[in-house]
PDB file of C-alpha atoms in Angstrom:
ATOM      1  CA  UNK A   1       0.000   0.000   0.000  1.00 46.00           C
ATOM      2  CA  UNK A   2       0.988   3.466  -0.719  1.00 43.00           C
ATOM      3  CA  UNK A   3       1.123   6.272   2.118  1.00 46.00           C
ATOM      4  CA  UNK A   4      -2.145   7.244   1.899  1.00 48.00           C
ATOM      5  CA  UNK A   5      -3.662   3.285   2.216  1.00 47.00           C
ATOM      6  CA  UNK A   6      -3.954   2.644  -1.242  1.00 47.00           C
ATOM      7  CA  UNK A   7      -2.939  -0.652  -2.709  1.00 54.00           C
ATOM      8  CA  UNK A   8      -0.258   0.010  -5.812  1.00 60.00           C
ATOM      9  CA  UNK A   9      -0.679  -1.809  -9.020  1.00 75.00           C
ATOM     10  CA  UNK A  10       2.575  -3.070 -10.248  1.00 78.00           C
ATOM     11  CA  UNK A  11       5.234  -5.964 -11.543  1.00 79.00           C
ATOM     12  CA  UNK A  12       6.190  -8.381  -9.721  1.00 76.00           C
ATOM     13  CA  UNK A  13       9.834 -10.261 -11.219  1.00 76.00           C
ATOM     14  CA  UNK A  14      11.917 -12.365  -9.061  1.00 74.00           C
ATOM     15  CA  UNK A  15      12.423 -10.537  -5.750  1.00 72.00           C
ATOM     16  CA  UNK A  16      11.505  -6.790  -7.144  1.00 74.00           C
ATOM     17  CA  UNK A  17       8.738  -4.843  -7.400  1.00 73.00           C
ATOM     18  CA  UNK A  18       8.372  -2.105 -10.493  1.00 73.00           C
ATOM     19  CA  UNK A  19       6.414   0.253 -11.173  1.00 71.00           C
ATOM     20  CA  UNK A  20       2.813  -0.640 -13.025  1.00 66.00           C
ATOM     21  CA  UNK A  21       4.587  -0.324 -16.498  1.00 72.00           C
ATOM     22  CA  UNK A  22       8.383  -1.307 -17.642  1.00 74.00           C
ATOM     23  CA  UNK A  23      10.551  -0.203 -20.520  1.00 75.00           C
ATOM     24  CA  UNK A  24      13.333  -1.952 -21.235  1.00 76.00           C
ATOM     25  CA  UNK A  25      16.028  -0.532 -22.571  1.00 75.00           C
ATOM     26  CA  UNK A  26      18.378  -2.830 -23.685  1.00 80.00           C
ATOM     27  CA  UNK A  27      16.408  -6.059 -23.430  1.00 79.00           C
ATOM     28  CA  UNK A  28      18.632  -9.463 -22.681  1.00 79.00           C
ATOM     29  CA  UNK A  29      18.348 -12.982 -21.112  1.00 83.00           C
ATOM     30  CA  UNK A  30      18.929 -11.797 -17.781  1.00 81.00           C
ATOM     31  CA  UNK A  31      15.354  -9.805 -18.326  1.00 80.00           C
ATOM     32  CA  UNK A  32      13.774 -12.461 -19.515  1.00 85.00           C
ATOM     33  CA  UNK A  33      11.341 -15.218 -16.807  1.00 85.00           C
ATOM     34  CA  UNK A  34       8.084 -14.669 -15.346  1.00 85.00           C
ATOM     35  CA  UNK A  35       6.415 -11.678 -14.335  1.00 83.00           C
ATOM     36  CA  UNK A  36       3.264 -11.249 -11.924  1.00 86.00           C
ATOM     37  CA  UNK A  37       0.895  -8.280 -12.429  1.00 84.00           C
ATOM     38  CA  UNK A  38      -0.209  -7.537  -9.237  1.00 80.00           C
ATOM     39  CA  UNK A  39      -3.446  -5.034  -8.556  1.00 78.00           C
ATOM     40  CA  UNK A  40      -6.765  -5.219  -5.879  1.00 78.00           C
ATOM     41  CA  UNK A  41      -8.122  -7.585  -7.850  1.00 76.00           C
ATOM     42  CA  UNK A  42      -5.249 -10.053  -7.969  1.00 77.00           C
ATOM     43  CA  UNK A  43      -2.594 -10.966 -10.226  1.00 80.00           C
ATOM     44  CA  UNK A  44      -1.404 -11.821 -13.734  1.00 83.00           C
ATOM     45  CA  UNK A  45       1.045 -13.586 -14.912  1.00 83.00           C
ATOM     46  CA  UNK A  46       3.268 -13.230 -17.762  1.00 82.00           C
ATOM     47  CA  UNK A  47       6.043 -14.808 -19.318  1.00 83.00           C
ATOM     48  CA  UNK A  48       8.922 -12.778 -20.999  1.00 85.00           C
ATOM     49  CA  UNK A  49      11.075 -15.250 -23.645  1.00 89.00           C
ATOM     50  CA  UNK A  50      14.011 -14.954 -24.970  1.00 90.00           C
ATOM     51  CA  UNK A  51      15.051 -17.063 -28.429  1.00 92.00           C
ATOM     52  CA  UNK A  52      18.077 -18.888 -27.548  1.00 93.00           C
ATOM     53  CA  UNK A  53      21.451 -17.398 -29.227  1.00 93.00           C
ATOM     54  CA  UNK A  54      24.840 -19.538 -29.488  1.00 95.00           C
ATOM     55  CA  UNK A  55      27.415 -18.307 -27.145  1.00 94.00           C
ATOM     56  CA  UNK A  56      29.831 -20.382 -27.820  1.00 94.00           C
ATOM     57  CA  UNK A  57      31.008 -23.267 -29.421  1.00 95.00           C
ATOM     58  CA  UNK A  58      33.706 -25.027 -31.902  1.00 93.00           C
ATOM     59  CA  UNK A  59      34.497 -23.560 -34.818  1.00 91.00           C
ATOM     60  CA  UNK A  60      37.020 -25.965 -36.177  1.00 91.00           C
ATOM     61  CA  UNK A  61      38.316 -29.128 -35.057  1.00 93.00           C
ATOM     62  CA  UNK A  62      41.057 -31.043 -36.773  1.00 93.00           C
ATOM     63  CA  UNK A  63      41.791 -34.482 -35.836  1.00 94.00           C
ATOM     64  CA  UNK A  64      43.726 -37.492 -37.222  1.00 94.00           C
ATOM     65  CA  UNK A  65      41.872 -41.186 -38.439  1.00 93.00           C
ATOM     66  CA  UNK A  66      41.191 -43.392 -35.523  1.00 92.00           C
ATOM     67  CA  UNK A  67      41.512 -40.673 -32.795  1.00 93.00           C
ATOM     68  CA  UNK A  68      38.786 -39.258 -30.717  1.00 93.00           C
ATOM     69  CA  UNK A  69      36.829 -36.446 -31.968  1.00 94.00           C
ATOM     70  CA  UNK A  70      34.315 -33.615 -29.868  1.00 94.00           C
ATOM     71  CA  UNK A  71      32.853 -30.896 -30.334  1.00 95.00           C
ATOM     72  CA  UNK A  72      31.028 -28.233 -28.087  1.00 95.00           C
ATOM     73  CA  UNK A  73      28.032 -26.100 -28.110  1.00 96.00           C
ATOM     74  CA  UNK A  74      26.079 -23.440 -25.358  1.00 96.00           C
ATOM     75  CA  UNK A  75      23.462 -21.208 -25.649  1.00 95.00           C
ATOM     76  CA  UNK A  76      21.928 -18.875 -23.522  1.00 92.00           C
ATOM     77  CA  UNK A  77      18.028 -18.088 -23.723  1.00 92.00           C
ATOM     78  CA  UNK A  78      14.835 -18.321 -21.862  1.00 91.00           C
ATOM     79  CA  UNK A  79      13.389 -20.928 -21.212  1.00 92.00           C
ATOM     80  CA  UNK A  80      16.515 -23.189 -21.204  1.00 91.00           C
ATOM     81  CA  UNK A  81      16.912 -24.647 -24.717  1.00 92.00           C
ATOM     82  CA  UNK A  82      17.551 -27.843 -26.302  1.00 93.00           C
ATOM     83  CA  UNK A  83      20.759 -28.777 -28.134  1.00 94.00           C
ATOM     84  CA  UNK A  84      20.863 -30.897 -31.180  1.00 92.00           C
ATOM     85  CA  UNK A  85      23.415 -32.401 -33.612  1.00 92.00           C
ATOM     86  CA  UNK A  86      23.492 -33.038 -37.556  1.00 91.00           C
ATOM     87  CA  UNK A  87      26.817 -34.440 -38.510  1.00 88.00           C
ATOM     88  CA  UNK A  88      27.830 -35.243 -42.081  1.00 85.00           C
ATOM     89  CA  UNK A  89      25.210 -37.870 -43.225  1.00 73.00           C
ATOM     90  CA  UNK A  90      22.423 -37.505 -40.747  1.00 72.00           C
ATOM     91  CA  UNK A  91      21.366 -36.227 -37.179  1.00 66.00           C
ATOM     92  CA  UNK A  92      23.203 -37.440 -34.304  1.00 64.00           C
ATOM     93  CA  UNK A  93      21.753 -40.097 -32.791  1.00 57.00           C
ATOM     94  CA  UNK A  94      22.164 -42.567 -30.682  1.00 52.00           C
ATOM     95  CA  UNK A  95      24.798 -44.743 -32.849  1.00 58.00           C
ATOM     96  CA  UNK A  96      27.777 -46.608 -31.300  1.00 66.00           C
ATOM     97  CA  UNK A  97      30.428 -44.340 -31.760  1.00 77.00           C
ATOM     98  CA  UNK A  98      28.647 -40.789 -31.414  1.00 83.00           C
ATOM     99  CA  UNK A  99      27.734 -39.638 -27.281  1.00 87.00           C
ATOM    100  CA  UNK A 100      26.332 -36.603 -26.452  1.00 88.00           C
ATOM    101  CA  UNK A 101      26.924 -35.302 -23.251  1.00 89.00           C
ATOM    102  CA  UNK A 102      24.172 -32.442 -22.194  1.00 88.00           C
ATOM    103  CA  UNK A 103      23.812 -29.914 -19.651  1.00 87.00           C
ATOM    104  CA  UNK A 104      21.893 -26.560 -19.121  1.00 86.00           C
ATOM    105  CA  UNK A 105      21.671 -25.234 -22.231  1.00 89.00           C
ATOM    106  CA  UNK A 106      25.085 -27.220 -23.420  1.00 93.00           C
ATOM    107  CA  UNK A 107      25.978 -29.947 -25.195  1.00 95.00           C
ATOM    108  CA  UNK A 108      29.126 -31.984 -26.253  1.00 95.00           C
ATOM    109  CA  UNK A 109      28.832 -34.490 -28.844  1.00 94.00           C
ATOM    110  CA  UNK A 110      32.179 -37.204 -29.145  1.00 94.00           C
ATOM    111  CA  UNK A 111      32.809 -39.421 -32.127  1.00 92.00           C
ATOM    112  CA  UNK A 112      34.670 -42.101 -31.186  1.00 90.00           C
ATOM    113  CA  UNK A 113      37.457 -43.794 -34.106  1.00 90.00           C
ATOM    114  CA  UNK A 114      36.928 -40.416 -36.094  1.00 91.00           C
ATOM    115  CA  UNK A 115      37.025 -41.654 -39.928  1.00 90.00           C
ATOM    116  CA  UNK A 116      37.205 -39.913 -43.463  1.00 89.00           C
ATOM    117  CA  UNK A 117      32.767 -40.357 -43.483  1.00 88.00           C
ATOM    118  CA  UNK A 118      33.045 -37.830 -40.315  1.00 91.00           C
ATOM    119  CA  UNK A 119      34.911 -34.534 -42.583  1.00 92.00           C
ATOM    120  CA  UNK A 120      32.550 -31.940 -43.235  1.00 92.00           C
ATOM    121  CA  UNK A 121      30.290 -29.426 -41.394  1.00 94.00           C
ATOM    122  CA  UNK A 122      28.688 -30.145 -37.851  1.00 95.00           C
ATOM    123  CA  UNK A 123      25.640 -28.367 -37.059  1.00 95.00           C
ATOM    124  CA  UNK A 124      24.641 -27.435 -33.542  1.00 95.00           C
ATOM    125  CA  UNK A 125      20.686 -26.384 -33.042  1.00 95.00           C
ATOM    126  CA  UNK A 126      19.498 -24.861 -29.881  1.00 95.00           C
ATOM    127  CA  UNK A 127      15.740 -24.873 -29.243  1.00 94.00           C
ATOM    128  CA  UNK A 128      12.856 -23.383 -27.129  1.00 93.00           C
ATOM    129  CA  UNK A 129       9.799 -22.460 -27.104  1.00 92.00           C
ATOM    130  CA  UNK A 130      10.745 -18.850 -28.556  1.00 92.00           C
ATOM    131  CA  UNK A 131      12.838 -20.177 -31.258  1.00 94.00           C
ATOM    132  CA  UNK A 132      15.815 -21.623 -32.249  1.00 96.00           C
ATOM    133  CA  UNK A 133      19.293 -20.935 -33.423  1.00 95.00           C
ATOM    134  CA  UNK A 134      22.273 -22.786 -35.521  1.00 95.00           C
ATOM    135  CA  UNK A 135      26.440 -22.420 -35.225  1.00 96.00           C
ATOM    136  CA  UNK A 136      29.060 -24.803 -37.669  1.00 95.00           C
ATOM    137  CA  UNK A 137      31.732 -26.646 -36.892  1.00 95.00           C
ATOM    138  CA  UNK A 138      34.326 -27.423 -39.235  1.00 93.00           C
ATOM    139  CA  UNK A 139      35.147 -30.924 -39.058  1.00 94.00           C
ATOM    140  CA  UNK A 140      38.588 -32.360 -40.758  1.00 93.00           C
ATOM    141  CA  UNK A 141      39.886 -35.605 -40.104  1.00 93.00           C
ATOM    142  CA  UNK A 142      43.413 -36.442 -41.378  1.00 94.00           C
ATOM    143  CA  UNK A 143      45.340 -38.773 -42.385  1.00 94.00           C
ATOM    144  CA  UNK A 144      48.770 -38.838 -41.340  1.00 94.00           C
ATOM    145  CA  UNK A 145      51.733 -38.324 -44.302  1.00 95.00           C
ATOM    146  CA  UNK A 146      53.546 -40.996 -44.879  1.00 95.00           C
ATOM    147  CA  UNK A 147      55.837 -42.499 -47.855  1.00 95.00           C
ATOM    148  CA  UNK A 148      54.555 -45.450 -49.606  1.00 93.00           C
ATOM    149  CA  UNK A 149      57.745 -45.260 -52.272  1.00 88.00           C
ATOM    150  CA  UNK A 150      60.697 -43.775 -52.258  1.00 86.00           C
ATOM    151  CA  UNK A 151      64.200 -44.051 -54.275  1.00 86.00           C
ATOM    152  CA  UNK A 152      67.418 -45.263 -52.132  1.00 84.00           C
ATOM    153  CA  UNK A 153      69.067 -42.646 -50.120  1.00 84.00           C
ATOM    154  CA  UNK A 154      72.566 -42.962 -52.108  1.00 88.00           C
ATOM    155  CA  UNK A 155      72.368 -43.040 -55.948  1.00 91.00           C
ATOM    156  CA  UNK A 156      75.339 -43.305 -57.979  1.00 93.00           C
ATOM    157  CA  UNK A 157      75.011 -42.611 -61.564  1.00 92.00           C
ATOM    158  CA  UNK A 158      77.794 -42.578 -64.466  1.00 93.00           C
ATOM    159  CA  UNK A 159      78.475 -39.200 -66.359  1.00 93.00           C
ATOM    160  CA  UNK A 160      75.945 -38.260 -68.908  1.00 94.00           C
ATOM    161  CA  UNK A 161      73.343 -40.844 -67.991  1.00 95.00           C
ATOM    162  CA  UNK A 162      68.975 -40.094 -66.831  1.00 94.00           C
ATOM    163  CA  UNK A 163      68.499 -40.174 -63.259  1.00 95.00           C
ATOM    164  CA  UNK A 164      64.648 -40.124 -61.688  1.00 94.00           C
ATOM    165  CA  UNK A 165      64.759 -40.048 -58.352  1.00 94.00           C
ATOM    166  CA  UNK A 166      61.183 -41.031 -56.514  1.00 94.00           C
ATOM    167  CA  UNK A 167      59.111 -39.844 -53.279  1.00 94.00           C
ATOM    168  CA  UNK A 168      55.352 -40.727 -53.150  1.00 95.00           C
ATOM    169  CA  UNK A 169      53.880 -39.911 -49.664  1.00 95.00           C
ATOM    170  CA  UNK A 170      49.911 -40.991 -49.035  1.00 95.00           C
ATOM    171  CA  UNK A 171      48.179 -38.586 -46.350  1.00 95.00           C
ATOM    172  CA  UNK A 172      44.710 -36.489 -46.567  1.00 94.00           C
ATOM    173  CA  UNK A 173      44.357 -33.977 -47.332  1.00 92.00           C
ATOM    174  CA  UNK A 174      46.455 -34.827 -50.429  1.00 91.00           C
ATOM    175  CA  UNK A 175      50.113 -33.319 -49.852  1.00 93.00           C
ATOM    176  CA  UNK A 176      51.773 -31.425 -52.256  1.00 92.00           C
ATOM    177  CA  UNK A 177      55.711 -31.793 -53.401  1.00 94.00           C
ATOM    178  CA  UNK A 178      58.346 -29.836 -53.129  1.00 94.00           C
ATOM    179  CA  UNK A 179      62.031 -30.360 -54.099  1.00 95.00           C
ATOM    180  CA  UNK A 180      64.840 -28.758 -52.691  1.00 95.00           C
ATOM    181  CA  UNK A 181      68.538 -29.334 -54.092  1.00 95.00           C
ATOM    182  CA  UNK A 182      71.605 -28.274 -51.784  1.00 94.00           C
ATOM    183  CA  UNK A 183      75.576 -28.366 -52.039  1.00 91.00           C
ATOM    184  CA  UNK A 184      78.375 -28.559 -49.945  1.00 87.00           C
ATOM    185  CA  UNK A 185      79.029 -25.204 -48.714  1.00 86.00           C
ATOM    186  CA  UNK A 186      75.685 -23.907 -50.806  1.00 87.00           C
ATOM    187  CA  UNK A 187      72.257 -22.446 -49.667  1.00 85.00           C
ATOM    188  CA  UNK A 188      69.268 -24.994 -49.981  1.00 88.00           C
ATOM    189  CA  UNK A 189      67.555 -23.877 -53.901  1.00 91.00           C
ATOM    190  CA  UNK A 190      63.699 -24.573 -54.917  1.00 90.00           C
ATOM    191  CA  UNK A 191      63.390 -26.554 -57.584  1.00 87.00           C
ATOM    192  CA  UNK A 192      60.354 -25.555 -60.424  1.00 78.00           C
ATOM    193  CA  UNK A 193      59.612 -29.422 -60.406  1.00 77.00           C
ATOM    194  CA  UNK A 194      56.591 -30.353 -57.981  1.00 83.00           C
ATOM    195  CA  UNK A 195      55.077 -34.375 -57.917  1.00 89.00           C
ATOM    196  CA  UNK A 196      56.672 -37.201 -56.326  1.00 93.00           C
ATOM    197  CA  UNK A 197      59.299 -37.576 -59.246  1.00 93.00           C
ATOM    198  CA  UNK A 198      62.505 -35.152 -59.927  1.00 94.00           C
ATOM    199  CA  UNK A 199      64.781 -35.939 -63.477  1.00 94.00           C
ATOM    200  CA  UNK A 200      67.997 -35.121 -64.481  1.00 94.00           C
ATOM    201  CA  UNK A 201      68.113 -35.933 -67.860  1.00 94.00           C
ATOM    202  CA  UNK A 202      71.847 -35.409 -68.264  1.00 95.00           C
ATOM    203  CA  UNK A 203      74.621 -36.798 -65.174  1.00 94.00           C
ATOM    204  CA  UNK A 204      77.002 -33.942 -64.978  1.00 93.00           C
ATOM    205  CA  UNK A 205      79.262 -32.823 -61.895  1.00 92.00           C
ATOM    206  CA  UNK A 206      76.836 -29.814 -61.662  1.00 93.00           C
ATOM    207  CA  UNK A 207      73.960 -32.396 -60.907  1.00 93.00           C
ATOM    208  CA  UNK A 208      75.692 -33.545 -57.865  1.00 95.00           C
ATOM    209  CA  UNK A 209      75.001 -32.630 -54.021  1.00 95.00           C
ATOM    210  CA  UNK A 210      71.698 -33.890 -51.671  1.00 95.00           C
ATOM    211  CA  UNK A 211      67.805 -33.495 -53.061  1.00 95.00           C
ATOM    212  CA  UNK A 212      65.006 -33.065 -50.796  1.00 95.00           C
ATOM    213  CA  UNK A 213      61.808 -34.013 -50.797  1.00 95.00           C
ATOM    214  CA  UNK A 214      59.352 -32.171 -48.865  1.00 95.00           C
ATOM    215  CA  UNK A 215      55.541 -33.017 -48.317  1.00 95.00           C
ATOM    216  CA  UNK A 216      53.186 -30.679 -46.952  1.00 93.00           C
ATOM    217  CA  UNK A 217      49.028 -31.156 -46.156  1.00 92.00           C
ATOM    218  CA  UNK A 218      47.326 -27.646 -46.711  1.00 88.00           C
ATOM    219  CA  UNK A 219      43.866 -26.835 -45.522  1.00 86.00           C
ATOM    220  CA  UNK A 220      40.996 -27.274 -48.174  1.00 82.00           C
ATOM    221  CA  UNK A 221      39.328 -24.023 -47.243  1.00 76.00           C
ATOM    222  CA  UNK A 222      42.658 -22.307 -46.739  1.00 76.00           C
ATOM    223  CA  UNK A 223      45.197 -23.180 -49.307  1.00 72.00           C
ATOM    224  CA  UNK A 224      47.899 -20.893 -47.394  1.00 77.00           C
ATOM    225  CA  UNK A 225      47.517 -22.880 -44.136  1.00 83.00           C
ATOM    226  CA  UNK A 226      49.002 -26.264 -42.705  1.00 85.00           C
ATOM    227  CA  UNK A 227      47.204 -28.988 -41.890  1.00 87.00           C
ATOM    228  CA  UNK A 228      49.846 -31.286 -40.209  1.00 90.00           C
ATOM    229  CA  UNK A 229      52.950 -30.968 -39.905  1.00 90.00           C
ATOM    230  CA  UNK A 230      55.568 -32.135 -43.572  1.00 94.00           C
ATOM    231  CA  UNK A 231      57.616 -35.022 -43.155  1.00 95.00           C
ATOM    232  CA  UNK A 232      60.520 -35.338 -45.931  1.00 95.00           C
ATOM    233  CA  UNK A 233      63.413 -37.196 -46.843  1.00 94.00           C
ATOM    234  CA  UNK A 234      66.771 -36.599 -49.033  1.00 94.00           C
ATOM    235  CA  UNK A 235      68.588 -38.188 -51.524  1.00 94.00           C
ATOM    236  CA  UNK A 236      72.455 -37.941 -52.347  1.00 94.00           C
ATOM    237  CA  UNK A 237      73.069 -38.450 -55.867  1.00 95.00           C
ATOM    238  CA  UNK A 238      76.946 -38.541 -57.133  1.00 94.00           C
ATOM    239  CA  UNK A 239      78.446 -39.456 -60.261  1.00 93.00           C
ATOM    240  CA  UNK A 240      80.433 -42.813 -60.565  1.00 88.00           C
ATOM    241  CA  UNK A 241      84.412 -42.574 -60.466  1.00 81.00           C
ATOM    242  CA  UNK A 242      86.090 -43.860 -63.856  1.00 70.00           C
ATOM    243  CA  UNK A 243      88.451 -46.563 -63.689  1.00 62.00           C
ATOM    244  CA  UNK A 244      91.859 -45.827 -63.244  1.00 49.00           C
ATOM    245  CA  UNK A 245      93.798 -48.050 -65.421  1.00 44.00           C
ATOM    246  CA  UNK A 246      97.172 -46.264 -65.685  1.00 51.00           C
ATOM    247  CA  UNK A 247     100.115 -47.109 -63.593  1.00 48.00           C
ATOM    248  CA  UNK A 248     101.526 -50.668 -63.086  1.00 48.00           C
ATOM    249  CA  UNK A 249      98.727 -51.947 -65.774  1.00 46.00           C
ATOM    250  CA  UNK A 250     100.412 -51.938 -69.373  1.00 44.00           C
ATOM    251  CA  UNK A 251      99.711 -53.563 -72.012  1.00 40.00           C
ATOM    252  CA  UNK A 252     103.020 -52.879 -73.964  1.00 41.00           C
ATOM    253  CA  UNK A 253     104.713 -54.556 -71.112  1.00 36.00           C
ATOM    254  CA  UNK A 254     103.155 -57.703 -71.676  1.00 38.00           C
ATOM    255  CA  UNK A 255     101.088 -57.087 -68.486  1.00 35.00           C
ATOM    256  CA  UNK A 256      97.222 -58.100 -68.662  1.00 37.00           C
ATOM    257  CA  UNK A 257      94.575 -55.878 -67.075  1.00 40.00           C
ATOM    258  CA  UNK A 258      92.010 -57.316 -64.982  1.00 40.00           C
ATOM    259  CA  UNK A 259      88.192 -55.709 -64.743  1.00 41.00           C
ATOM    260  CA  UNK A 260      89.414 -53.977 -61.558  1.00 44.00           C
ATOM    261  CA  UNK A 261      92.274 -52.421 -62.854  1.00 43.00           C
ATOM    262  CA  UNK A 262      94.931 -54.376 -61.628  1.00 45.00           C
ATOM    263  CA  UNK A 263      97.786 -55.893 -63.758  1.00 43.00           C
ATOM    264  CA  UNK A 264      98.707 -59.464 -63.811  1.00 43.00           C
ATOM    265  CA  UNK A 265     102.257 -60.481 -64.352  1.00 43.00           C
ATOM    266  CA  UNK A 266     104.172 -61.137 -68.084  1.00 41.00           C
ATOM    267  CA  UNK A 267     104.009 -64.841 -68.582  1.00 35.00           C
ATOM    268  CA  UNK A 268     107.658 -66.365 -68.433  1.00 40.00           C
ATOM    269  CA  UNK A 269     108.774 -69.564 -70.417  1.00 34.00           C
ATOM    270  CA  UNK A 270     111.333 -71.995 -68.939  1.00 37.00           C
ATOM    271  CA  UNK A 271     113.316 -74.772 -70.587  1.00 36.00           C
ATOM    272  CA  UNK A 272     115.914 -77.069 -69.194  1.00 41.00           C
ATOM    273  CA  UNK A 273     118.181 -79.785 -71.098  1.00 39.00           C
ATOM    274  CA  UNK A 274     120.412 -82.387 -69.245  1.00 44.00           C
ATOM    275  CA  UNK A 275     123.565 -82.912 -70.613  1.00 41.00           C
ATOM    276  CA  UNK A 276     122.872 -86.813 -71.967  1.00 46.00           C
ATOM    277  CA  UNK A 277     120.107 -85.176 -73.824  1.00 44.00           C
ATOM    278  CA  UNK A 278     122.381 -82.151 -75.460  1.00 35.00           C
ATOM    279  CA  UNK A 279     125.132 -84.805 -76.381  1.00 43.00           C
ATOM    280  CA  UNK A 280     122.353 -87.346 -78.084  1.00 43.00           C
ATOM    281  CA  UNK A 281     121.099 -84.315 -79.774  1.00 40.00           C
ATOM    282  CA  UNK A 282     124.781 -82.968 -81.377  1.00 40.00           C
ATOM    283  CA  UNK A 283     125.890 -86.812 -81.954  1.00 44.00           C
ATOM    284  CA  UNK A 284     122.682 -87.484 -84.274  1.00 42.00           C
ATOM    285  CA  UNK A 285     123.387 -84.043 -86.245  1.00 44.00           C
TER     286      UNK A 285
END
């Protein structure tokens, strides 16, 4: 009641009283619930909702095969909203590898043994009876680089001669290839050539020194930014010594040459006569 005895007509919210008519000025959640009109006649009720709005949540999640995979949604709103999933393929059920964990107004959703099916957009929905309201996750789930062929780490090759040296690497999102060739006492140069093979059509000395290969998993939506980290491996490619065969091996010294290079000795003939045989020999002449 007022001073003068007479009962006041006003709103009743929580534990405070307003006056008989409220303005909000910057309306939010924390206005939102249930409101009691109270006069001399009694009282009304009424319900102020607010349409739930995504507060936070995942925005992209990478992961590699076979590995465990959540993501996380909350809302705020009144009344307290619902959370669903859609996943790439369908709604999030109750399937064997997908558990969602709920709260108030939350929700976690984990994919166990994450897989290639799983890549794609996630869609969180929170509901209530005001509305409803959406956020996306990016989902990517890698596969891990690795080689699946590759040349030998040493390659010798003679002067002159084609030499393809080989690096395939397996991984998703596909990898790129990169080669790199370096000398002794040289800076590491880019080569133009990209793919898992590198030629050198001609052998020379200038040819020599280590190559690199170097993988490297980009995202799909953002070709300037890694997925996972590059793996690589390097070659050493040198050019095959001639044989020496100077020296001790010479021919015009009756000397033969063996396939390694080394001489053999001239070939020395012997003959003995005992002196009965000399004398038979002269006496029948």
């Amino acid at each position: 009641r007022g001073a003068n005895g007479a009962r006041l007509i006003g709103w009743l919210h929580g534990n405070q009283f307003e006056d008989f008519q409220i303005r909000f000025e910057n309306f939010s959640v924390d206005n939102a619930g249930l409101y009691s009109c109270i006069g001399p006649r009694g009282q009304v009720n009424a319900s102020l909702t607010v349409v739930p709005q995504i507060t936070h949540h995942s925005k992209e999640v990478r992961v590699f095969e076979g590995s465990r995979l959540r993501v996380s949604c909350i809302s705020q709103g009144y009344p307290d909203s619902s959370i669903t999933w859609k996943i790439p393929g369908g709604h999030a059920g109750p399937p064997v590898r997908t558990q969602t964990i709920s709260g108030t107004s939350s929700s976690e959703l984990v994919v166990q043994n994450a897989g290639s099916n799983d890549n794609g957009t996630f869609v969180c929905q929170a509901q209530n009876s005001a509305g409803a309201s959406r956020a996306e996750v990016n989902v990517l789930v890698m596969e891990k680089l690795h080689f699946v062929n590759f040349s030998r780490s040493g390659i010798v090759s003679a002067a002159g001669e084609r030499v393809v040296l080989n690096c395939q690497v397996a991984g998703y999102p596909t990898p790129t290839l990169s080669w790199y060739f370096t000398q002794p006492g040289r800076a590491s140069v880019k080569r133009s050539e990209t793919g898992p093979t590198y030629t050198i059509e001609t052998m020379q000395q200038a040819n020599e020194g280590n190559y690199t290969c170097v993988a490297e998993s980009m995202m799909p939506c953002c070709p300037q930014k890694t997925a996972q980290p590059s793996i690589s491996t390097s070659f050493i490619v040198t050019i095959e010594s001639p044989k020496d065969l100077s020296g001790d091996c010479k021919t015009d010294t009756g000397a033969g040459c063996f396939d390694d290079g080394s001489s053999a000795a001239p070939l020395k003939v012997t003959t003995s006569l005992t002196i009965g045989a000399l004398m038979a020999f002269l006496f029948f002449f």
